[in-house]
PDB file of C-alpha atoms in Angstrom:
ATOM      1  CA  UNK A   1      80.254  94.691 103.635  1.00 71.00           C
ATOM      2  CA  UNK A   2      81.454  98.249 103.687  1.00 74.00           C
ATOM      3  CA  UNK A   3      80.676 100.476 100.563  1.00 75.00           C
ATOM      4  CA  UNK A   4      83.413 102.763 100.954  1.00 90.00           C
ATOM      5  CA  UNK A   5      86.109  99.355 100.995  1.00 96.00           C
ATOM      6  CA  UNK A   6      88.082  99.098  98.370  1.00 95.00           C
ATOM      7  CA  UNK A   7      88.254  95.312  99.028  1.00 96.00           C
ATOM      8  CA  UNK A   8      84.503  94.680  99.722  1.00 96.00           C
ATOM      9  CA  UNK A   9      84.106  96.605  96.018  1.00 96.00           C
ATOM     10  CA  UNK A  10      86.682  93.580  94.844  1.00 96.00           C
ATOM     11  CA  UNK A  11      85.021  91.462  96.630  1.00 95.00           C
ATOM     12  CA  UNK A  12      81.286  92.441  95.064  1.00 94.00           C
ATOM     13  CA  UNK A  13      82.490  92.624  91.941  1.00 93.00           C
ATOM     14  CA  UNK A  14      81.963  96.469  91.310  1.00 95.00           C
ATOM     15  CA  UNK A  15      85.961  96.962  91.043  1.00 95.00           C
ATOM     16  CA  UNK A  16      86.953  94.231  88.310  1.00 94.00           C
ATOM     17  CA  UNK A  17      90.476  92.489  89.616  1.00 96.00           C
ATOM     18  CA  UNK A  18      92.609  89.682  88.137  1.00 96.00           C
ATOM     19  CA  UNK A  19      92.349  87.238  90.771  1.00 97.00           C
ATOM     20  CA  UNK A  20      95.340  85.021  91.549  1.00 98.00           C
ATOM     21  CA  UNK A  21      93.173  82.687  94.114  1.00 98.00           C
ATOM     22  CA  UNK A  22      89.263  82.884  94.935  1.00 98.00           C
ATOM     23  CA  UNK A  23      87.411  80.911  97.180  1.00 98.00           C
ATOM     24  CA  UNK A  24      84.593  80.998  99.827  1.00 97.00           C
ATOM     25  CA  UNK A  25      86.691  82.868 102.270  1.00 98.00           C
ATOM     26  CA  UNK A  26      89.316  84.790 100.525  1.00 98.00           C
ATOM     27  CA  UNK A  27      90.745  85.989  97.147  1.00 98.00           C
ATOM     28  CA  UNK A  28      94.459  87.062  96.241  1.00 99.00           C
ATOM     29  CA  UNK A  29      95.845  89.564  94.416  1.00 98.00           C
ATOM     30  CA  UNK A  30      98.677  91.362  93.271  1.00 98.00           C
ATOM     31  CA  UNK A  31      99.497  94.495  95.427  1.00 97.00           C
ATOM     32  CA  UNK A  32      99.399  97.574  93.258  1.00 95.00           C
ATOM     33  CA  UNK A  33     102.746  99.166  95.105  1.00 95.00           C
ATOM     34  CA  UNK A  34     105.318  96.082  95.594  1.00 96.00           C
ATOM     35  CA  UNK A  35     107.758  96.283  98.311  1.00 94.00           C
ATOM     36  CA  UNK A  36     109.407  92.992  97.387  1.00 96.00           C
ATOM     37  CA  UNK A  37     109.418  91.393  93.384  1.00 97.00           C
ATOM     38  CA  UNK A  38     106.722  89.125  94.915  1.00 98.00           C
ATOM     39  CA  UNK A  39     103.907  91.295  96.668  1.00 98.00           C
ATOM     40  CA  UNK A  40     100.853  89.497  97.108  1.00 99.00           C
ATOM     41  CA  UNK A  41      97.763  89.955  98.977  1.00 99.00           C
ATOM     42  CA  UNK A  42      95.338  87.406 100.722  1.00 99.00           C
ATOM     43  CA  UNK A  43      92.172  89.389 101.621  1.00 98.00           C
ATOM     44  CA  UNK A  44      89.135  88.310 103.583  1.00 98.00           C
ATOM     45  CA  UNK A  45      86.098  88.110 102.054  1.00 98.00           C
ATOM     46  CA  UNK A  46      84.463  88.764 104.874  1.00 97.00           C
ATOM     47  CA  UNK A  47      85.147  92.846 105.881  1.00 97.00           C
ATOM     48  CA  UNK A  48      86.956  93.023 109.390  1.00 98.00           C
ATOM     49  CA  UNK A  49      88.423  96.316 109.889  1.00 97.00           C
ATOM     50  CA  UNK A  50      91.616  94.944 112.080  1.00 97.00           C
ATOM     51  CA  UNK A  51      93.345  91.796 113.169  1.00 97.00           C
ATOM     52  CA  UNK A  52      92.235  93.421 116.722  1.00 97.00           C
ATOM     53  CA  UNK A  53      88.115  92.528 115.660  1.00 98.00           C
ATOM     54  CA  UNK A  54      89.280  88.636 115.207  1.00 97.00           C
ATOM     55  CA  UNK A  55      87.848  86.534 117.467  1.00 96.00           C
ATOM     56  CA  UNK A  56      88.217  82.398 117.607  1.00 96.00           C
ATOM     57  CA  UNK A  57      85.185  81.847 115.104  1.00 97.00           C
ATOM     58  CA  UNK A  58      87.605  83.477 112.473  1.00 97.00           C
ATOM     59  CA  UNK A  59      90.046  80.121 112.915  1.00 97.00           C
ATOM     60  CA  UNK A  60      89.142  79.018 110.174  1.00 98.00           C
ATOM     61  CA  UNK A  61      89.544  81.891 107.898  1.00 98.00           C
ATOM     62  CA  UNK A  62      93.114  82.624 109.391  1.00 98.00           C
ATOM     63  CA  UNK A  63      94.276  78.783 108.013  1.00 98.00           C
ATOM     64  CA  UNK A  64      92.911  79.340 105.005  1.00 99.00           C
ATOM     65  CA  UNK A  65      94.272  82.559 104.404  1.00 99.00           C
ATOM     66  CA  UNK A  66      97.778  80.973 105.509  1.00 98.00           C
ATOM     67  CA  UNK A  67      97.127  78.209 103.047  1.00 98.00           C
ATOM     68  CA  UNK A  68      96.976  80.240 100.458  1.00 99.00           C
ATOM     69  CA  UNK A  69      99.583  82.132 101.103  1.00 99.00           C
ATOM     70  CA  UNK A  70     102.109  78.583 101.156  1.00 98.00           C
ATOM     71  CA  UNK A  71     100.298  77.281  98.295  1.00 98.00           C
ATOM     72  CA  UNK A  72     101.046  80.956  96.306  1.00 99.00           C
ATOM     73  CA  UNK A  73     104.427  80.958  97.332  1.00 99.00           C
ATOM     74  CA  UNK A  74     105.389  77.718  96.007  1.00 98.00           C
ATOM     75  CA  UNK A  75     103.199  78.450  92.903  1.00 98.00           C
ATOM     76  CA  UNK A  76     105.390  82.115  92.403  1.00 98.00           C
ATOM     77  CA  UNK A  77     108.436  79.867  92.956  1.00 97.00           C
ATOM     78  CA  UNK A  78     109.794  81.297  96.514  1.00 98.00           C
ATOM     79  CA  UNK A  79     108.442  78.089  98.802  1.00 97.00           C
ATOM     80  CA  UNK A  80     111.728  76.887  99.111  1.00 96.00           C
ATOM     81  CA  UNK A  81     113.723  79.960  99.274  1.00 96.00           C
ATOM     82  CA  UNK A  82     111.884  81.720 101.937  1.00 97.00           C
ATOM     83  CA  UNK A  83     109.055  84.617 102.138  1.00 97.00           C
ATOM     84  CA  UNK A  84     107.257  86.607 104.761  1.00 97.00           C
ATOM     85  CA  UNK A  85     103.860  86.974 105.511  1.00 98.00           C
ATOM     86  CA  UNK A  86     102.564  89.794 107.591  1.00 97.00           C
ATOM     87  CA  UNK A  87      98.974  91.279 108.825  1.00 98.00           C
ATOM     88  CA  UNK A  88      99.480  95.039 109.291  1.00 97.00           C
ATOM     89  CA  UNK A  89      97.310  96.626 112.435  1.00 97.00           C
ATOM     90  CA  UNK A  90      96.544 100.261 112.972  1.00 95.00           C
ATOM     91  CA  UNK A  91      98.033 103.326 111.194  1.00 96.00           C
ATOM     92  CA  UNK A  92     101.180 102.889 113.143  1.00 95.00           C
ATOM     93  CA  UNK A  93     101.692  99.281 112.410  1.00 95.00           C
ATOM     94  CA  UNK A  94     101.618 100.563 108.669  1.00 94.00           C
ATOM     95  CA  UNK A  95      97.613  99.426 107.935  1.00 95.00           C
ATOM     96  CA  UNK A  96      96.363 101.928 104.630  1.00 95.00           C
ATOM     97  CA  UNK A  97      93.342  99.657 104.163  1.00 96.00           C
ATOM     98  CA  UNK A  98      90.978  98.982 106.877  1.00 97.00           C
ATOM     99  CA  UNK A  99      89.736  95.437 105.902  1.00 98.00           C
ATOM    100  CA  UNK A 100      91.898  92.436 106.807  1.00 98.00           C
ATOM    101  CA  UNK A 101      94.755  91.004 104.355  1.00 98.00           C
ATOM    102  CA  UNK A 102      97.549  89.274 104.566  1.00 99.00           C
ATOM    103  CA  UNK A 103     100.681  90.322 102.521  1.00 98.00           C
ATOM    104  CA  UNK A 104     102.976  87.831 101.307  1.00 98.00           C
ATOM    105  CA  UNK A 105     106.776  89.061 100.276  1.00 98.00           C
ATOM    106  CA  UNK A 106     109.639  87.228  99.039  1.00 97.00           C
ATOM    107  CA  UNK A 107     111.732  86.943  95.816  1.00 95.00           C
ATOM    108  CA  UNK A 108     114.940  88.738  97.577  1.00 96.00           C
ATOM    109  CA  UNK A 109     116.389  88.730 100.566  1.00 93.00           C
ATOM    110  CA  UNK A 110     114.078  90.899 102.931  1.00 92.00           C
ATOM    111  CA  UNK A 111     115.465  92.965 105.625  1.00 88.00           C
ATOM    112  CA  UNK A 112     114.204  93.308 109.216  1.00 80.00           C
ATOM    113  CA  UNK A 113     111.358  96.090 109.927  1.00 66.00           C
ATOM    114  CA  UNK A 114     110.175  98.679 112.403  1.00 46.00           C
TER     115      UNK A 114
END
C-alpha cells in the first residue's frame, strides 16, 4: 500500500467512499469526472502502479475485476445495450492515477478513441 494513493486511502478506509461493490480483491466506485452517463470504476485492492507490473499470479484478480464490471453493467441497466471497459497505461495512454482500475462506460453510444 502506497500512502500517497488516493485508492490505497479508499482502500484503508482513511478517504470514506460510497462503495458500489467490495470484496477481497476489489471495490467499485463512481468516477468523480464521468465521460459517459455511466462511469464506473473497478479498482484493485491490491496497489499495482500499471497494467505493465501484472504478471500471471494477478489472473485471478483480472476475472474478478471483469466480473464485476458485467455484473455492474447489468445492475446500472446497460448489459444488454452495450458498454466499454478499459485499463488506461502510462500518461500517454491517459493513466491520472497510478494504481490499477478498470473503467466501465456505457449509457450512450460511445465513440472510437485515440
Amino acid at each position: 500500500m502506497a500512502d500517497d494513493c488516493l485508492f490505497c486511502n479508499m482502500v484503508s478506509g482513511h478517504i470514506p467512499v460510497d462503495k458500489l461493490h467490495d470484496d477481497d480483491l476489489c471495490f467499485a466506485i463512481r468516477d468523480i469526472n464521468p465521460r459517459a452517463p455511466t462511469h464506473l470504476l473497478i479498482v484493485s485492492k491490491e496497489h499495482i502502479p500499471t497494467i505493465r507490473d501484472l504478471t500471471e499470479e494477478h489472473g485471478d484478480l483480472l476475472a474478478r475485476m471483469v466480473t464485476v464490471a458485467n455484473k455492474l453493467a447489468d445492475e446500472e441497466g446497460i448489459g444488454d445495450s452495450g458498454y466499454r471497459l478499459t485499463f488506461n497505461c502510462g500518461d500517454e495512454g491517459g493513466q491520472t492515477i497510478y494504481h490499477i482500475h478498470l473503467h466501465l462506460l456505457g449509457g450512450r453510444q460511445l465513440g472510437a478513441e485515440g
